[in-house]
mmCIF file of C-alpha atoms and ligand atoms in Angstrom:
data_model
loop_
_atom_site.group_PDB
_atom_site.id
_atom_site.type_symbol
_atom_site.label_atom_id
_atom_site.label_comp_id
_atom_site.label_asym_id
_atom_site.label_seq_id
_atom_site.Cartn_x
_atom_site.Cartn_y
_atom_site.Cartn_z
ATOM 1 C CA UNK R 1 104.590 149.163 134.483
ATOM 2 C CA UNK R 2 104.836 152.304 136.591
ATOM 3 C CA UNK R 3 107.253 154.980 135.466
ATOM 4 C CA UNK R 4 109.916 155.822 138.034
ATOM 5 C CA UNK R 5 111.109 159.418 138.057
ATOM 6 C CA UNK R 6 111.922 160.096 141.665
ATOM 7 C CA UNK R 7 113.266 157.868 144.437
ATOM 8 C CA UNK R 8 113.565 159.190 147.994
ATOM 9 C CA UNK R 9 115.568 157.331 150.627
ATOM 10 C CA UNK R 10 115.827 157.497 154.420
ATOM 11 C CA UNK R 11 119.260 155.960 154.910
ATOM 12 C CA UNK R 12 118.807 154.530 158.393
ATOM 13 C CA UNK R 13 120.964 152.120 160.342
ATOM 14 C CA UNK R 14 124.512 153.435 160.014
ATOM 15 C CA UNK R 15 124.985 153.846 163.737
ATOM 16 C CA UNK R 16 123.790 150.337 164.621
ATOM 17 C CA UNK R 17 125.880 148.802 161.839
ATOM 18 C CA UNK R 18 129.000 150.629 163.016
ATOM 19 C CA UNK R 19 128.514 149.664 166.669
ATOM 20 C CA UNK R 20 127.958 146.025 165.817
ATOM 21 C CA UNK R 21 130.869 145.684 163.394
ATOM 22 C CA UNK R 22 133.506 148.138 164.609
ATOM 23 C CA UNK R 23 132.298 149.415 167.955
ATOM 24 C CA UNK R 24 131.945 152.900 166.470
ATOM 25 C CA UNK R 25 128.872 154.657 165.072
ATOM 26 C CA UNK R 26 131.104 156.782 162.863
ATOM 27 C CA UNK R 27 132.453 153.662 161.139
ATOM 28 C CA UNK R 28 128.843 152.998 160.169
ATOM 29 C CA UNK R 29 128.535 156.439 158.596
ATOM 30 C CA UNK R 30 131.709 155.844 156.598
ATOM 31 C CA UNK R 31 130.336 152.521 155.358
ATOM 32 C CA UNK R 32 127.018 154.254 154.622
ATOM 33 C CA UNK R 33 128.762 156.574 152.222
ATOM 34 C CA UNK R 34 129.901 153.559 150.143
ATOM 35 C CA UNK R 35 126.253 152.524 149.873
ATOM 36 C CA UNK R 36 125.367 156.060 148.727
ATOM 37 C CA UNK R 37 127.842 155.736 145.861
ATOM 38 C CA UNK R 38 126.541 152.292 144.843
ATOM 39 C CA UNK R 39 122.933 153.463 144.887
ATOM 40 C CA UNK R 40 123.706 156.572 142.816
ATOM 41 C CA UNK R 41 125.240 154.360 140.110
ATOM 42 C CA UNK R 42 122.279 151.999 140.129
ATOM 43 C CA UNK R 43 119.814 154.907 140.028
ATOM 44 C CA UNK R 44 121.468 156.167 136.846
ATOM 45 C CA UNK R 45 121.188 152.685 135.307
ATOM 46 C CA UNK R 46 117.444 152.810 135.906
ATOM 47 C CA UNK R 47 117.294 156.228 134.203
ATOM 48 C CA UNK R 48 115.630 157.716 137.271
ATOM 49 C CA UNK R 49 115.817 161.522 137.097
ATOM 50 C CA UNK R 50 115.623 162.489 140.787
ATOM 51 C CA UNK R 51 117.134 160.911 143.901
ATOM 52 C CA UNK R 52 116.493 162.538 147.283
ATOM 53 C CA UNK R 53 118.647 161.328 150.171
ATOM 54 C CA UNK R 54 118.035 162.174 153.821
ATOM 55 C CA UNK R 55 121.512 162.768 155.176
ATOM 56 C CA UNK R 56 120.931 165.027 158.204
ATOM 57 C CA UNK R 57 117.667 166.128 159.806
ATOM 58 C CA UNK R 58 116.958 169.220 161.889
ATOM 59 C CA UNK R 59 116.622 166.779 164.825
ATOM 60 C CA UNK R 60 120.065 165.215 164.237
ATOM 61 C CA UNK R 61 121.699 168.232 165.951
ATOM 62 C CA UNK R 62 120.792 166.458 169.217
ATOM 63 C CA UNK R 63 123.539 163.887 168.536
ATOM 64 C CA UNK R 64 126.975 164.021 170.221
ATOM 65 C CA UNK R 65 129.253 166.688 168.783
ATOM 66 C CA UNK R 66 131.822 164.121 167.727
ATOM 67 C CA UNK R 67 129.286 162.323 165.509
ATOM 68 C CA UNK R 68 127.988 165.564 163.980
ATOM 69 C CA UNK R 69 131.516 166.739 163.181
ATOM 70 C CA UNK R 70 132.352 163.373 161.670
ATOM 71 C CA UNK R 71 129.286 163.432 159.422
ATOM 72 C CA UNK R 72 130.054 166.898 158.124
ATOM 73 C CA UNK R 73 133.717 166.122 157.540
ATOM 74 C CA UNK R 74 132.625 163.036 155.602
ATOM 75 C CA UNK R 75 130.365 165.225 153.490
ATOM 76 C CA UNK R 76 133.050 167.852 152.966
ATOM 77 C CA UNK R 77 135.627 165.297 151.826
ATOM 78 C CA UNK R 78 133.077 163.576 149.628
ATOM 79 C CA UNK R 79 132.278 166.823 147.837
ATOM 80 C CA UNK R 80 135.921 167.796 147.464
ATOM 81 C CA UNK R 81 136.894 164.375 146.104
ATOM 82 C CA UNK R 82 133.883 163.633 143.939
ATOM 83 C CA UNK R 83 132.427 166.850 142.608
ATOM 84 C CA UNK R 84 134.423 166.726 139.343
ATOM 85 C CA UNK R 85 133.395 163.138 138.781
ATOM 86 C CA UNK R 86 129.720 163.846 139.559
ATOM 87 C CA UNK R 87 129.845 166.744 137.137
ATOM 88 C CA UNK R 88 131.396 164.571 134.414
ATOM 89 C CA UNK R 89 128.579 162.093 134.918
ATOM 90 C CA UNK R 90 126.114 164.934 134.338
ATOM 91 C CA UNK R 91 124.714 164.753 137.853
ATOM 92 C CA UNK R 92 123.102 167.872 139.288
ATOM 93 C CA UNK R 93 123.525 168.342 143.031
ATOM 94 C CA UNK R 94 121.036 170.263 145.101
ATOM 95 C CA UNK R 95 120.957 170.661 148.874
ATOM 96 C CA UNK R 96 117.595 170.935 150.564
ATOM 97 C CA UNK R 97 117.327 172.167 154.128
ATOM 98 C CA UNK R 98 118.611 175.302 155.770
ATOM 99 C CA UNK R 99 122.204 176.107 154.774
ATOM 100 C CA UNK R 100 123.324 177.539 158.067
ATOM 101 C CA UNK R 101 126.577 175.648 158.505
ATOM 102 C CA UNK R 102 130.082 177.061 158.812
ATOM 103 C CA UNK R 103 130.820 179.646 156.113
ATOM 104 C CA UNK R 104 133.359 177.199 154.644
ATOM 105 C CA UNK R 105 130.771 174.431 154.279
ATOM 106 C CA UNK R 106 128.050 176.810 153.040
ATOM 107 C CA UNK R 107 130.492 177.978 150.368
ATOM 108 C CA UNK R 108 131.337 174.406 149.340
ATOM 109 C CA UNK R 109 127.637 173.540 149.055
ATOM 110 C CA UNK R 110 126.916 176.583 146.913
ATOM 111 C CA UNK R 111 129.924 175.980 144.659
ATOM 112 C CA UNK R 112 128.873 172.335 144.187
ATOM 113 C CA UNK R 113 125.345 173.407 143.254
ATOM 114 C CA UNK R 114 126.581 176.060 140.867
ATOM 115 C CA UNK R 115 129.072 173.771 139.166
ATOM 116 C CA UNK R 116 126.500 171.070 138.446
ATOM 117 C CA UNK R 117 123.501 173.307 137.839
ATOM 118 C CA UNK R 118 123.166 172.598 134.111
ATOM 119 C CA UNK R 119 123.387 168.806 134.420
ATOM 120 C CA UNK R 120 120.409 166.784 133.326
ATOM 121 C CA UNK R 121 121.096 163.073 133.764
ATOM 122 C CA UNK R 122 120.218 162.768 137.445
ATOM 123 C CA UNK R 123 119.396 165.374 140.090
ATOM 124 C CA UNK R 124 120.456 164.418 143.594
ATOM 125 C CA UNK R 125 118.717 166.338 146.355
ATOM 126 C CA UNK R 126 120.750 165.883 149.488
ATOM 127 C CA UNK R 127 118.657 166.758 152.538
ATOM 128 C CA UNK R 128 120.900 168.441 155.093
ATOM 129 C CA UNK R 129 119.594 170.213 158.152
ATOM 130 C CA UNK R 130 116.221 169.403 156.619
ATOM 131 C CA UNK R 131 112.873 169.169 158.397
ATOM 132 C CA UNK R 132 109.582 168.904 156.577
ATOM 133 C CA UNK R 133 107.557 170.802 159.189
ATOM 134 C CA UNK R 134 109.937 173.768 159.038
ATOM 135 C CA UNK R 135 109.795 173.647 155.238
ATOM 136 C CA UNK R 136 105.977 173.766 155.289
ATOM 137 C CA UNK R 137 105.806 176.560 157.858
ATOM 138 C CA UNK R 138 108.213 178.592 155.772
ATOM 139 C CA UNK R 139 106.109 177.999 152.640
ATOM 140 C CA UNK R 140 102.926 179.181 154.413
ATOM 141 C CA UNK R 141 104.740 182.285 155.667
ATOM 142 C CA UNK R 142 105.801 183.079 152.088
ATOM 143 C CA UNK R 143 102.214 182.706 150.872
ATOM 144 C CA UNK R 144 101.039 185.087 153.588
ATOM 145 C CA UNK R 145 103.822 187.599 152.943
ATOM 146 C CA UNK R 146 103.053 187.656 149.213
ATOM 147 C CA UNK R 147 99.282 187.677 149.810
ATOM 148 C CA UNK R 148 98.818 184.599 147.596
ATOM 149 C CA UNK R 149 95.958 182.113 147.653
ATOM 150 C CA UNK R 150 96.553 178.991 149.673
ATOM 151 C CA UNK R 151 96.441 176.198 147.117
ATOM 152 C CA UNK R 152 98.673 173.281 146.130
ATOM 153 C CA UNK R 153 100.256 175.017 143.172
ATOM 154 C CA UNK R 154 101.226 178.112 145.169
ATOM 155 C CA UNK R 155 102.418 176.121 148.163
ATOM 156 C CA UNK R 156 104.636 173.923 145.961
ATOM 157 C CA UNK R 157 106.386 177.061 144.703
ATOM 158 C CA UNK R 158 107.802 177.699 148.151
ATOM 159 C CA UNK R 159 108.898 174.191 149.027
ATOM 160 C CA UNK R 160 112.559 173.364 148.689
ATOM 161 C CA UNK R 161 111.622 170.624 146.257
ATOM 162 C CA UNK R 162 110.168 173.178 143.831
ATOM 163 C CA UNK R 163 110.706 171.904 140.271
ATOM 164 C CA UNK R 164 111.060 168.313 141.483
ATOM 165 C CA UNK R 165 108.145 165.899 140.950
ATOM 166 C CA UNK R 166 106.887 164.199 144.119
ATOM 167 C CA UNK R 167 108.701 160.955 144.949
ATOM 168 C CA UNK R 168 107.204 157.867 143.319
ATOM 169 C CA UNK R 169 108.992 155.624 145.743
ATOM 170 C CA UNK R 170 110.247 156.028 149.311
ATOM 171 C CA UNK R 171 112.649 153.499 150.769
ATOM 172 C CA UNK R 172 113.594 153.448 154.434
ATOM 173 C CA UNK R 173 116.276 151.011 155.520
ATOM 174 C CA UNK R 174 117.111 150.031 159.095
ATOM 175 C CA UNK R 175 113.981 148.111 160.086
ATOM 176 C CA UNK R 176 112.119 151.177 161.364
ATOM 177 C CA UNK R 177 108.719 152.270 160.123
ATOM 178 C CA UNK R 178 108.408 156.018 160.407
ATOM 179 C CA UNK R 179 108.825 159.134 158.255
ATOM 180 C CA UNK R 180 111.000 161.156 160.666
ATOM 181 C CA UNK R 181 109.899 164.586 159.405
ATOM 182 C CA UNK R 182 110.941 163.807 155.814
ATOM 183 C CA UNK R 183 108.992 165.209 152.810
ATOM 184 C CA UNK R 184 105.637 164.920 154.621
ATOM 185 C CA UNK R 185 103.754 166.857 151.945
ATOM 186 C CA UNK R 186 105.595 165.421 148.949
ATOM 187 C CA UNK R 187 105.128 161.771 150.016
ATOM 188 C CA UNK R 188 101.316 161.965 149.973
ATOM 189 C CA UNK R 189 101.005 159.378 147.161
ATOM 190 C CA UNK R 190 104.404 157.692 147.180
ATOM 191 C CA UNK R 191 104.789 153.943 147.405
ATOM 192 C CA UNK R 192 106.626 153.186 150.637
ATOM 193 C CA UNK R 193 109.024 150.298 151.209
ATOM 194 C CA UNK R 194 110.488 149.576 154.626
ATOM 195 C CA UNK R 195 113.638 147.498 154.388
ATOM 196 C CA UNK R 196 115.004 145.430 157.259
ATOM 197 C CA UNK R 197 118.658 145.755 156.288
ATOM 198 C CA UNK R 198 120.784 148.513 157.791
ATOM 199 C CA UNK R 199 121.884 151.136 155.240
ATOM 200 C CA UNK R 200 125.538 149.984 154.955
ATOM 201 C CA UNK R 201 124.316 146.446 154.131
ATOM 202 C CA UNK R 202 121.780 147.615 151.553
ATOM 203 C CA UNK R 203 123.002 146.813 148.046
ATOM 204 C CA UNK R 204 122.141 147.010 144.365
ATOM 205 C CA UNK R 205 120.284 143.698 144.469
ATOM 206 C CA UNK R 206 118.008 144.879 147.306
ATOM 207 C CA UNK R 207 117.399 148.144 145.475
ATOM 208 C CA UNK R 208 116.543 146.391 142.208
ATOM 209 C CA UNK R 209 114.158 144.044 143.994
ATOM 210 C CA UNK R 210 112.246 147.016 145.447
ATOM 211 C CA UNK R 211 112.179 148.822 142.095
ATOM 212 C CA UNK R 212 110.806 145.699 140.413
ATOM 213 C CA UNK R 213 108.038 145.408 143.014
ATOM 214 C CA UNK R 214 107.256 149.115 142.734
ATOM 215 C CA UNK R 215 106.941 148.884 138.959
ATOM 216 C CA UNK R 216 104.231 146.255 139.264
ATOM 217 C CA UNK R 217 102.070 147.993 141.869
ATOM 218 C CA UNK R 218 98.696 149.243 140.699
ATOM 219 C CA UNK R 219 98.846 152.932 141.585
ATOM 220 C CA UNK R 220 95.385 154.423 141.845
ATOM 221 C CA UNK R 221 95.940 157.922 143.195
ATOM 222 C CA UNK R 222 92.501 157.745 144.798
ATOM 223 C CA UNK R 223 90.862 156.347 141.660
ATOM 224 C CA UNK R 224 89.830 152.702 141.301
HETATM 225 C C1 LIG C 301 120.911 157.492 159.813
HETATM 226 O O1 LIG C 301 121.462 156.402 160.490
HETATM 227 C C2 LIG C 301 121.912 158.129 158.997
HETATM 228 C C3 LIG C 301 122.333 159.403 159.137
HETATM 229 C C4 LIG C 301 121.783 160.324 160.160
HETATM 230 C C5 LIG C 301 123.396 159.937 158.281
HETATM 231 C C6 LIG C 301 123.378 159.516 156.854
HETATM 232 C C7 LIG C 301 124.743 159.650 156.321
HETATM 233 C C8 LIG C 301 125.324 158.832 155.421
HETATM 234 C C9 LIG C 301 124.611 157.761 154.720
HETATM 235 C C10 LIG C 301 126.759 158.983 155.070
HETATM 236 C C11 LIG C 301 127.138 160.333 154.667
HETATM 237 C C12 LIG C 301 126.488 160.731 153.427
HETATM 238 C C13 LIG C 301 126.946 161.735 152.672
HETATM 239 C C14 LIG C 301 126.238 162.058 151.418
HETATM 240 C C15 LIG C 301 128.172 162.473 153.000
HETATM 241 P P1 LIG C 301 121.559 156.416 162.082
HETATM 242 O O2 LIG C 301 122.890 156.940 162.432
HETATM 243 O O3 LIG C 301 120.394 157.147 162.644
HETATM 244 O O4 LIG C 301 121.486 154.884 162.382
HETATM 245 P P2 LIG C 301 120.906 154.185 163.695
HETATM 246 O O5 LIG C 301 119.419 154.234 163.560
HETATM 247 O O6 LIG C 301 121.447 152.807 163.576
HETATM 248 O O7 LIG C 301 121.424 154.931 164.884
#
């Protein structure tokens, strides 16, 4: 059975779910947050050490202002309400992506990281204003600036996922088969599962089914 250390998830389908059920994309994001909480709990049960969630891409700034503001207020309230609880559960929070939000939000993100820094049960990497191409370009610039050899080990040092093993498993919900500029380097050997259900409908049972399938895959990493 394959070990499972790191699960990465593209949480797609909130908007469609919200429009269909409540005539509002934002309602879908609110429902999506409930799924986030369920999946965190289940991830802990599986003793997985890293969970990386794609919450907001560098391309998501193209969305209407009202939706962007709603997403960030959802995040802000989530952190304010849940940070103590996450800390008690020994969850470490890390934000990957460029922290160039309002000074209030940047502060909240940094405080949340600092508060949970020592925790070891589960590390959640929340990708916010994240884009894999920008991350890679930045890493190459650092290598050049520091006159270092271009090799995997050195490049990894400058990725925002430094100190995190590559994902074993990527799940994308929402019946769409693409990577959307997410962890392009880190996903080189991940097992990928595309799930038809929209993120707010995705539940523990669906997650467990995927994990079970993943555990039984023969992973070769280029070998036979
Ligand atoms: C993609 O669905 C989802 C997002 C861009 C946002 C993800 C946010 C959440 C799951 C809730 C907030 C989470 C936190 C941690 C505060 P989409 O809107 O692109 O869906 P669509 O493809 O149906 O339009």
